[in-house]
Coordinates of C-alpha atoms (C1' of nucleotides) in Angstrom, one line a residue:
Chain A
M128 CA -28.0 26.9 1.0
K129 CA -28.3 23.6 -1.1
H130 CA -29.8 21.0 0.6
C131 CA -28.4 16.8 1.1
E132 CA -31.4 15.8 -0.5
S133 CA -30.4 17.3 -3.8
C134 CA -27.0 16.4 -3.4
S135 CA -25.8 14.8 -6.8
A136 CA -22.9 13.4 -4.6
R137 CA -25.3 11.9 -2.0
K138 CA -26.3 8.2 -3.5
S139 CA -22.6 7.1 -3.2
G140 CA -22.2 8.8 0.1
I141 CA -22.7 7.2 3.4
F142 CA -25.8 8.9 4.3
C143 CA -27.2 6.9 1.2
N144 CA -30.0 5.0 3.2
L145 CA -31.4 7.9 5.1
N146 CA -34.9 8.8 5.2
K147 CA -36.1 12.4 4.3
E148 CA -36.5 13.3 7.5
S149 CA -33.0 12.3 8.5
L150 CA -31.7 13.5 5.7
N151 CA -33.0 17.0 6.8
D152 CA -31.4 16.7 10.0
V153 CA -28.0 16.1 8.2
S154 CA -28.6 19.0 6.4
H155 CA -29.0 21.8 9.0
H156 CA -25.9 20.3 10.3
K157 CA -23.5 20.7 7.7
V158 CA -21.7 23.7 6.2
M159 CA -21.0 23.8 2.3
N160 CA -17.3 25.3 1.3
H161 CA -16.0 26.0 -2.2
Y162 CA -12.8 25.6 -2.9
K163 CA -10.5 26.7 -5.5
K164 CA -7.8 24.7 -7.1
G165 CA -4.5 24.4 -5.3
Q166 CA -6.7 25.2 -1.8
T167 CA -5.7 22.9 0.9
I168 CA -8.8 21.6 2.8
F169 CA -6.8 19.7 5.5
F170 CA -3.2 19.7 6.4
Q171 CA -0.8 16.2 7.3
G172 CA -0.5 16.4 11.3
N173 CA -3.3 18.3 12.2
P174 CA -6.2 17.2 14.3
P175 CA -9.9 16.3 12.9
M176 CA -12.7 18.2 14.0
G177 CA -15.4 16.1 11.4
L178 CA -15.4 14.9 8.1
Y179 CA -15.7 16.4 4.5
C180 CA -18.5 15.2 1.9
V181 CA -17.3 16.0 -1.6
S182 CA -20.5 17.2 -3.3
S183 CA -18.4 18.4 -6.5
G184 CA -15.1 18.4 -7.8
K185 CA -11.4 16.3 -7.3
I186 CA -9.4 16.1 -4.1
K187 CA -6.1 14.8 -4.1
I188 CA -5.0 12.9 -0.8
S189 CA -1.2 12.7 -0.4
R190 CA 1.4 11.8 2.5
S191 CA 5.0 13.7 1.8
G192 CA 7.9 11.7 2.9
N193 CA 11.1 13.0 4.6
D194 CA 12.6 13.4 1.5
G195 CA 10.1 16.0 0.4
K196 CA 8.6 13.1 -2.2
E197 CA 5.3 13.1 -2.2
A198 CA 3.1 10.0 -2.7
I199 CA -0.9 10.5 -3.9
I200 CA -3.0 8.1 -1.7
R201 CA -5.8 8.2 -3.8
I202 CA -7.9 10.8 -5.6
A203 CA -11.1 11.5 -4.5
G204 CA -14.4 12.8 -6.0
P205 CA -18.2 13.9 -5.9
G206 CA -19.9 11.0 -3.2
D207 CA -16.7 10.5 -1.3
V208 CA -15.8 10.8 2.0
L209 CA -12.8 12.4 3.2
G210 CA -10.4 12.7 6.5
H211 CA -13.1 10.1 8.5
R212 CA -10.3 7.8 8.4
S213 CA -8.2 10.2 11.0
L214 CA -11.2 11.1 12.7
F215 CA -12.4 7.8 13.8
S216 CA -9.0 6.2 14.4
K217 CA -8.8 9.1 17.0
E218 CA -5.2 10.1 15.4
K219 CA -4.3 13.4 13.2
Y220 CA -4.2 13.4 9.7
E221 CA -1.8 11.6 8.3
A222 CA -1.9 12.9 5.2
T223 CA -2.9 16.4 3.2
A224 CA -6.2 17.0 0.9
T225 CA -5.5 19.3 -2.2
V226 CA -8.1 20.3 -4.5
I227 CA -7.1 19.8 -8.1
E228 CA -10.1 20.7 -9.3
D229 CA -12.5 24.0 -7.9
S230 CA -14.5 21.6 -5.8
S231 CA -18.0 22.0 -3.5
I232 CA -17.2 20.1 0.2
C233 CA -19.9 19.6 3.2
F234 CA -18.2 20.0 6.2
I235 CA -20.2 17.9 9.2
E236 CA -19.3 18.2 12.9
K237 CA -17.4 15.6 14.6
N238 CA -19.8 15.2 17.5
Y239 CA -22.7 15.2 14.8
I240 CA -21.5 12.2 13.2
Y241 CA -20.6 10.1 16.1
S242 CA -24.3 11.2 17.7
T243 CA -25.9 9.9 14.0
I244 CA -23.6 6.7 13.7
Q245 CA -24.7 5.3 17.2
S246 CA -28.2 6.6 16.7
D247 CA -28.6 4.7 13.2
P248 CA -27.2 1.6 12.5
S249 CA -27.6 1.9 9.2
V250 CA -25.1 4.8 8.8
A251 CA -23.0 2.9 10.6
L252 CA -23.0 -0.2 8.4
N253 CA -22.3 2.1 5.4
V254 CA -19.2 4.0 7.4
I255 CA -18.2 0.3 8.1
E256 CA -18.3 -0.8 4.4
K257 CA -16.9 1.9 3.2
L258 CA -13.8 1.8 5.2
S259 CA -14.1 -2.2 4.1
R260 CA -13.8 -1.4 0.5
D261 CA -11.1 1.3 1.0
M262 CA -9.2 -0.9 2.9
G263 CA -9.3 -3.6 0.1
I264 CA -8.4 -0.8 -2.4
A265 CA -5.4 0.3 -0.3
E266 CA -4.1 -3.4 0.1
K267 CA -4.2 -4.2 -3.7
K268 CA -2.2 -1.1 -4.2
S269 CA 0.5 -1.9 -1.6
A270 CA 0.6 -5.0 -3.1
A271 CA 0.9 -4.2 -6.7
M272 CA 3.7 -2.1 -5.8
F273 CA 5.6 -4.9 -5.2
Q274 CA 4.2 -7.2 -7.8
K275 CA 4.0 -5.4 -10.5
N276 CA 6.6 -3.2 -12.3
A277 CA 5.6 0.7 -13.4
R278 CA 4.2 -0.1 -16.9
E279 CA 1.6 -2.3 -15.4
R280 CA 1.2 0.0 -12.7
L281 CA 0.6 2.7 -15.0
A282 CA -1.9 1.1 -17.1
D283 CA -4.1 0.0 -14.0
L284 CA -4.3 3.7 -13.0
F285 CA -5.5 4.4 -16.7
V286 CA -8.0 1.9 -16.5
E287 CA -9.2 2.6 -13.1
F288 CA -9.6 6.4 -14.9
S289 CA -11.4 5.1 -17.2
E290 CA -14.2 3.3 -15.2
D291 CA -14.2 6.5 -12.5
Y292 CA -13.3 9.4 -15.0
G293 CA -13.9 8.4 -18.5
L294 CA -16.2 10.1 -21.1
K295 CA -17.1 8.8 -24.3
V296 CA -16.1 10.5 -27.2
G297 CA -16.5 9.0 -30.2
D298 CA -14.8 5.6 -29.6
L299 CA -12.5 6.8 -27.1
I300 CA -12.8 7.2 -23.7
K301 CA -11.7 10.7 -22.8
L302 CA -10.1 10.4 -19.3
D303 CA -11.8 13.8 -17.8
I304 CA -9.3 14.3 -15.0
R305 CA -6.4 16.8 -14.9
L306 CA -3.3 15.8 -13.2
S307 CA 0.6 16.7 -14.2
R308 CA 2.4 14.1 -15.1
E309 CA 4.5 14.2 -12.0
E310 CA 1.2 13.8 -9.6
I311 CA 0.4 10.8 -12.0
A312 CA 4.0 9.5 -11.2
S313 CA 3.3 10.3 -7.5
L314 CA 0.1 7.7 -7.9
I315 CA 2.1 5.1 -9.0
G316 CA 5.2 5.2 -7.1
S317 CA 7.5 6.4 -10.0
A318 CA 9.6 9.4 -11.5
H319 CA 7.5 11.5 -13.6
E320 CA 9.9 10.8 -16.6
T321 CA 9.3 7.4 -16.3
V322 CA 5.4 8.1 -16.7
I323 CA 6.3 10.3 -19.9
R324 CA 8.3 7.6 -21.4
L325 CA 5.5 4.9 -20.6
I326 CA 2.4 7.4 -21.7
S327 CA 4.8 7.6 -24.9
E328 CA 5.3 4.2 -25.3
F329 CA 1.0 3.7 -25.2
K330 CA 1.0 6.0 -27.8
E331 CA 3.0 4.4 -30.1
E332 CA 1.4 1.0 -29.1
G333 CA -2.0 2.6 -30.6
I334 CA -3.5 2.2 -26.8
L335 CA -3.9 6.0 -26.5
V336 CA -4.3 8.9 -28.0
L337 CA -3.2 12.5 -26.7
E338 CA -5.2 15.9 -27.1
G339 CA -3.0 18.1 -26.3
K340 CA -1.8 16.5 -22.4
T341 CA -5.5 15.2 -22.0
I342 CA -5.3 11.5 -22.3
L343 CA -7.9 9.6 -24.5
V344 CA -7.9 5.7 -24.5
K345 CA -8.5 4.0 -27.4
D346 CA -8.1 0.2 -26.7
L347 CA -9.2 -0.3 -23.1
E348 CA -8.9 -4.3 -23.8
K349 CA -5.3 -4.0 -24.4
L350 CA -4.6 -1.4 -21.5
R351 CA -6.3 -3.8 -18.8
L352 CA -4.3 -6.9 -20.7
F353 CA -0.9 -4.5 -19.6
A354 CA -2.6 -4.1 -16.2
N355 CA -3.1 -7.6 -15.3
Y356 CA -0.8 -10.0 -17.0
N357 CA 2.9 -9.9 -16.9
D358 CA 4.5 -11.3 -19.8
Q359 CA 7.0 -9.2 -20.6
Chain B
M264 CA -14.9 -24.6 25.7
K265 CA -13.2 -21.4 26.4
H266 CA -15.2 -18.9 27.4
C267 CA -14.5 -15.2 25.7
E268 CA -14.3 -13.3 28.9
S269 CA -11.1 -15.3 29.7
C270 CA -10.0 -15.0 26.9
S271 CA -6.7 -13.0 26.7
A272 CA -6.7 -11.4 23.6
R273 CA -10.4 -9.7 24.2
K274 CA -9.3 -6.5 25.3
S275 CA -7.9 -5.4 22.0
G276 CA -10.3 -7.0 20.1
I277 CA -13.8 -5.2 19.0
F278 CA -15.4 -6.5 21.7
C279 CA -13.9 -5.0 23.9
N280 CA -16.7 -3.1 25.4
L281 CA -18.8 -5.5 26.3
N282 CA -20.5 -6.2 29.4
K283 CA -20.4 -9.7 31.2
E284 CA -24.2 -10.3 29.5
S285 CA -23.4 -9.5 25.6
L286 CA -19.9 -10.9 25.9
N287 CA -21.3 -14.5 27.4
D288 CA -23.8 -14.0 24.3
V289 CA -20.8 -13.8 22.0
S290 CA -19.3 -16.7 23.6
H291 CA -22.6 -18.8 22.8
H292 CA -22.1 -17.8 18.9
K293 CA -18.4 -18.9 18.7
V294 CA -16.8 -22.1 17.5
M295 CA -13.0 -22.1 18.4
N296 CA -10.5 -23.9 15.8
H297 CA -7.2 -24.8 16.5
Y298 CA -4.6 -24.8 13.5
K299 CA -1.3 -26.1 12.9
K300 CA 1.3 -24.3 11.0
G301 CA 1.3 -24.4 7.8
Q302 CA -2.8 -24.9 7.3
T303 CA -4.6 -22.2 5.9
I304 CA -7.8 -20.2 7.5
F305 CA -9.3 -19.2 4.4
F306 CA -8.1 -18.7 0.9
Q307 CA -8.2 -16.0 -1.7
G308 CA -11.2 -15.9 -3.5
N309 CA -13.7 -17.5 -1.5
P310 CA -16.8 -15.8 0.0
P311 CA -16.8 -15.0 3.5
M312 CA -19.0 -16.9 6.1
G313 CA -18.0 -14.8 8.8
L314 CA -15.2 -13.6 11.1
Y315 CA -12.2 -15.0 12.6
C316 CA -10.8 -13.9 16.1
V317 CA -7.4 -14.8 17.3
S318 CA -7.0 -16.3 20.3
S319 CA -3.5 -17.6 20.0
G320 CA -0.9 -17.7 17.5
K321 CA 0.5 -15.8 14.6
I322 CA -1.1 -16.3 10.8
K323 CA 0.1 -14.2 8.0
I324 CA -2.5 -12.6 5.6
S325 CA -0.7 -12.7 1.7
R326 CA -1.8 -12.0 -1.5
S327 CA -0.3 -13.7 -4.7
G328 CA 0.2 -11.9 -8.0
N329 CA -0.5 -13.5 -11.4
D330 CA 3.3 -14.4 -11.9
G331 CA 2.9 -16.2 -8.5
K332 CA 5.2 -13.7 -6.4
E333 CA 3.5 -13.3 -3.3
A334 CA 3.1 -10.1 -1.2
I335 CA 2.1 -10.3 2.6
I336 CA 0.1 -7.9 3.5
R337 CA 0.4 -8.5 7.6
I338 CA 1.0 -10.4 10.3
A339 CA -2.3 -11.1 12.5
G340 CA -1.7 -12.2 16.4
P341 CA -3.6 -12.4 19.4
G342 CA -6.7 -10.0 19.9
D343 CA -6.8 -9.1 15.9
V344 CA -9.8 -10.1 13.5
L345 CA -9.3 -11.6 10.2
G346 CA -11.6 -11.4 7.3
H347 CA -13.6 -8.7 8.5
R348 CA -12.6 -6.5 5.7
S349 CA -14.2 -8.9 3.4
L350 CA -17.3 -9.7 5.1
F351 CA -18.2 -6.0 5.4
S352 CA -17.3 -4.8 1.9
K353 CA -19.4 -7.8 0.7
E354 CA -16.4 -8.7 -1.4
K355 CA -14.5 -12.6 -1.9
Y356 CA -11.3 -12.9 0.4
E357 CA -8.7 -10.6 -1.5
A358 CA -6.4 -12.3 0.5
T359 CA -5.0 -16.1 1.9
A360 CA -4.8 -16.7 5.6
T361 CA -1.9 -19.1 6.3
V362 CA -1.4 -19.7 10.0
I363 CA 2.5 -19.5 10.6
E364 CA 2.6 -20.2 14.5
D365 CA 0.2 -22.9 16.2
S366 CA -2.9 -20.9 16.5
S367 CA -6.5 -21.2 18.2
I368 CA -8.7 -19.4 16.5
C369 CA -13.0 -18.4 16.8
F370 CA -15.3 -18.2 14.1
I371 CA -18.0 -16.3 14.5
E372 CA -21.0 -16.4 12.2
K373 CA -22.0 -13.4 9.6
N374 CA -25.3 -12.7 10.7
Y375 CA -24.6 -13.0 14.4
I376 CA -22.0 -10.1 13.9
Y377 CA -24.4 -8.3 11.7
S378 CA -27.1 -8.2 14.3
T379 CA -24.6 -7.7 17.2
I380 CA -23.5 -4.7 15.3
Q381 CA -26.9 -3.2 14.5
S382 CA -27.9 -3.9 18.6
D383 CA -24.7 -2.2 19.8
P384 CA -23.0 0.9 18.6
S385 CA -20.0 0.3 20.8
V386 CA -19.3 -2.5 18.6
A387 CA -20.1 -0.8 15.6
L388 CA -17.6 2.1 16.6
N389 CA -15.1 -0.2 17.8
V390 CA -15.1 -1.7 14.1
I391 CA -15.1 1.5 12.5
E392 CA -12.2 2.6 15.0
K393 CA -10.3 -1.0 14.1
L394 CA -10.7 -0.5 10.2
S395 CA -9.6 3.2 10.6
R396 CA -6.2 2.4 12.6
D397 CA -5.6 0.0 9.7
M398 CA -6.3 1.9 7.1
G399 CA -4.0 3.9 8.0
I400 CA -1.5 1.4 8.7
A401 CA -2.2 0.1 4.8
E402 CA -2.0 3.5 3.5
K403 CA 1.1 4.5 5.1
K404 CA 3.0 0.8 4.2
S405 CA 1.9 1.7 0.8
A406 CA 3.3 5.1 0.9
A407 CA 6.8 3.7 2.0
M408 CA 7.1 1.2 -0.5
F409 CA 7.5 4.5 -3.0
Q410 CA 9.4 6.5 -0.4
K411 CA 11.8 4.5 1.5
N412 CA 14.4 1.9 -0.1
A413 CA 14.7 -1.7 1.0
R414 CA 16.9 -0.9 3.8
E415 CA 14.6 1.6 5.0
R416 CA 11.4 -0.8 4.9
L417 CA 13.3 -3.3 6.3
A418 CA 14.7 -1.2 9.3
D419 CA 10.6 -0.2 9.5
L420 CA 9.7 -3.7 9.7
F421 CA 12.3 -5.0 12.5
V422 CA 11.2 -1.5 14.7
E423 CA 7.7 -2.5 14.2
F424 CA 8.3 -6.4 15.3
S425 CA 10.6 -5.2 18.3
E426 CA 7.1 -3.6 19.3
D427 CA 4.7 -6.1 19.0
Y428 CA 6.8 -9.0 19.4
G429 CA 10.2 -8.1 21.1
L430 CA 10.7 -9.8 24.2
K431 CA 14.0 -8.7 26.4
V432 CA 17.2 -10.9 26.5
G433 CA 19.7 -9.0 28.7
D434 CA 19.7 -5.8 27.3
L435 CA 18.8 -7.3 23.4
I436 CA 15.0 -7.3 22.4
K437 CA 14.2 -10.6 20.7
L438 CA 12.0 -11.1 17.9
D439 CA 9.5 -13.4 18.8
I440 CA 8.7 -14.5 15.4
R441 CA 9.6 -16.9 13.1
L442 CA 9.5 -16.0 9.3
S443 CA 12.1 -17.3 6.7
R444 CA 14.3 -14.5 4.6
E445 CA 11.6 -14.9 2.1
E446 CA 8.8 -14.2 3.8
I447 CA 10.4 -11.0 5.4
A448 CA 11.3 -10.0 1.8
S449 CA 7.8 -10.3 0.9
L450 CA 6.6 -8.3 3.7
I451 CA 8.7 -5.4 2.7
G452 CA 8.2 -6.0 -1.2
S453 CA 11.9 -7.2 -1.9
A454 CA 14.2 -10.0 -3.1
H455 CA 15.0 -12.8 -0.2
E456 CA 18.9 -12.3 -1.1
T457 CA 18.4 -8.5 -0.6
V458 CA 16.8 -9.0 2.6
I459 CA 19.6 -11.9 3.4
R460 CA 22.3 -9.3 2.5
L461 CA 20.7 -6.4 4.7
I462 CA 20.5 -8.2 7.9
S463 CA 24.2 -9.3 7.7
E464 CA 24.9 -5.7 6.9
F465 CA 22.9 -4.6 9.9
K466 CA 24.6 -7.2 12.0
E467 CA 28.0 -5.9 11.0
E468 CA 26.7 -2.4 11.9
G469 CA 26.0 -3.9 15.5
I470 CA 22.5 -3.2 15.2
L471 CA 21.1 -7.1 15.2
V472 CA 22.3 -10.3 16.8
L473 CA 21.8 -13.6 15.3
E474 CA 20.8 -16.6 17.3
G475 CA 20.6 -19.5 14.9
K476 CA 17.8 -17.6 12.6
T477 CA 16.2 -15.6 15.4
I478 CA 16.9 -12.3 15.0
L479 CA 17.7 -10.2 18.3
V480 CA 17.7 -6.3 18.1
K481 CA 20.8 -5.0 20.1
D482 CA 20.4 -1.1 19.1
L483 CA 16.9 0.3 18.2
E484 CA 17.7 3.8 18.5
K485 CA 19.6 3.1 15.2
L486 CA 17.5 1.2 13.8
R487 CA 14.8 3.7 14.3
L488 CA 17.0 5.8 12.8
F489 CA 17.8 3.6 9.7
A490 CA 14.0 3.8 9.4
N491 CA 14.0 7.3 8.7
Y492 CA 11.0 7.4 11.0
N493 CA 8.1 9.6 9.6
D494 CA 5.2 8.9 12.0
Q495 CA 3.1 12.0 11.5
Chain C
dT178 C1' -0.2 39.8 -24.9
dG179 C1' 4.2 38.7 -23.6
dC180 C1' 6.9 36.7 -20.9
dA181 C1' 8.7 34.3 -16.8
dA182 C1' 7.9 30.2 -14.6
dA183 C1' 6.2 25.5 -14.5
dA184 C1' 5.6 21.5 -17.1
dA185 C1' 6.7 17.8 -20.5
dT186 C1' 9.9 15.6 -23.3
dT187 C1' 13.8 13.1 -24.9
dG188 C1' 18.7 11.6 -24.5
dA189 C1' 22.5 10.0 -21.6
dT190 C1' 24.1 8.4 -17.2
dT191 C1' 24.0 6.1 -12.8
dT192 C1' 22.5 3.1 -9.5
dA193 C1' 19.8 -0.2 -6.7
dA194 C1' 18.2 -4.0 -6.5
dA195 C1' 16.3 -8.1 -9.2
dT196 C1' 18.1 -12.1 -10.9
dC197 C1' 21.1 -15.5 -11.9
dA198 C1' 24.5 -19.0 -10.2
dT199 C1' 26.6 -21.8 -6.8
dA200 C1' 27.6 -23.5 -2.5
dA201 C1' 26.9 -23.8 2.4
dT202 C1' 23.8 -24.6 5.9
dT203 C1' 19.7 -26.6 8.1
dT204 C1' 15.7 -29.1 8.2
dC205 C1' 12.9 -32.5 8.5
dA206 C1' 10.7 -37.3 7.5
dA207 C1' 11.9 -42.1 6.3
Chain D
dT85 C1' 20.8 -41.3 12.4
dT86 C1' 20.8 -39.8 7.2
dG87 C1' 20.2 -38.2 2.6
dA88 C1' 17.2 -35.6 0.2
dA89 C1' 14.8 -31.1 0.3
dA90 C1' 14.4 -26.3 1.6
dT91 C1' 16.5 -22.5 3.2
dT92 C1' 20.6 -19.4 3.7
dA93 C1' 24.3 -17.4 2.3
dT94 C1' 27.7 -14.9 -1.1
dG95 C1' 29.2 -14.0 -5.5
dA96 C1' 28.3 -11.8 -10.4
dT97 C1' 25.7 -10.0 -13.5
dT98 C1' 21.6 -7.7 -15.8
dT99 C1' 18.3 -4.9 -16.2
dA100 C1' 14.3 -1.7 -14.6
dA101 C1' 13.9 2.5 -13.4
dA102 C1' 16.0 6.6 -11.0
dT103 C1' 18.6 10.6 -11.2
dC104 C1' 20.8 13.7 -14.3
dA105 C1' 21.1 17.1 -18.0
dA106 C1' 19.4 19.9 -22.2
dT107 C1' 15.8 21.3 -24.5
dT108 C1' 10.5 22.3 -26.2
dT109 C1' 6.0 23.6 -24.9
dT110 C1' 2.8 25.2 -22.0
dT111 C1' 0.7 28.0 -18.8
dG112 C1' -0.5 31.4 -16.2
dC113 C1' -0.2 35.9 -14.6
dA114 C1' 1.3 41.1 -14.8

DNA sequence: TGCAAAAATTGATTTAAATCATAATTTCAA
DNA sequence: TTGAAATTATGATTTAAATCAATTTTTGCA
């Protein structure tokens, strides 16, 4: 069994301030599961029984509309917590979590989470801080859907990906995340054909380089400019 | 000085579980201010010094895009807390809070908030629950911007207003909130002309009744249908 | 390895909603 | 009370992006 103490994802999680002893306690209350690409961790509509702590891999959190159109809320990676929102608001899951890259995810039981929050103010504060940050991101995204056009939203996403999943390859930044054009479209709220067209535009303009279907960023500054300003 | 114990807004706030003694303590650490319509409580970009607790009135929380286009994140009313998100995430305000109806708002200092959260787990849990609920609302809204058209989003908004600000007037529901068409447009992410056109369509279809510029809902069920209700 | 299914691409067409333009109505301060 | 400014309302025009359609490429599994 992998121990929390040695989990590379711990430093950014909600248990980051715990001492060795408390962390050991958490370790004994978690169960680690391994998921293959395509598997579902939880479904929209189900009741939460605890929370999930991502050790490795990538997961998409999505909501399906009544016409079947999927909207991807966010992508979660190592150190991220899943299902906490519904757990704490005492509602059913309002989104579905699907693994997009083989993942190792720890499950921690509801009761244990609540008792830890109540007994350790630092955990409570971490949860509050995390929720607040996520809230800011959600609000920003919601405003962007209205204030920015598809090109700006896509540039936004690629800037974000460069920061979160960017690997240096020569003077390029390789985006180490495999999403279909359809999924990218669901992230920025557009049709997949639009994403394809915009990607080839960015390629024409020397901002992106394509290597098969992986995307490499050639000119991050230009991308940032496109994401932030509205001049065309 | 108005005491928290007698504040009609308390029951829904983050201090709702406090005993008389603790509540008295909160009372002595707050300052109540009165704001006139149009005044600003805090500006996007400023650093938060504490949080605001709405006793009465209504406030709009908005973000301005780089082209000056305003997006209204939400409307806050009695019992709502403002500025907590930025306070807890230790970021600058990412939105501006403007009073749209004369309001009485209590300010509570940052340090006091933090010490209360750390000493009283029930307050921490209330904050966590509130943030989680708000987060769900924000995510739902963000998905709706993509999955629903302007008509559905406007119907959504009026259903929400019926629940939050609806007053029974005969067999109609009067929406007790005064927003310009422009502000309504900024709430659903559309142009104000679109809102005007949709409102008159709804009037034609016998769903809404206009009395001057106040809106009354005549057929809430039909409105719900139009909103394409998708709650869990 | 081959082949069917899925995904990506490109082009043509449509459409929802933005923008532009103008007029009517309301609001509010002098 | 009145007149200018703001808001609401309607119509015409434009446009960004969706949808539809057809082809090529990639993927994964039998």
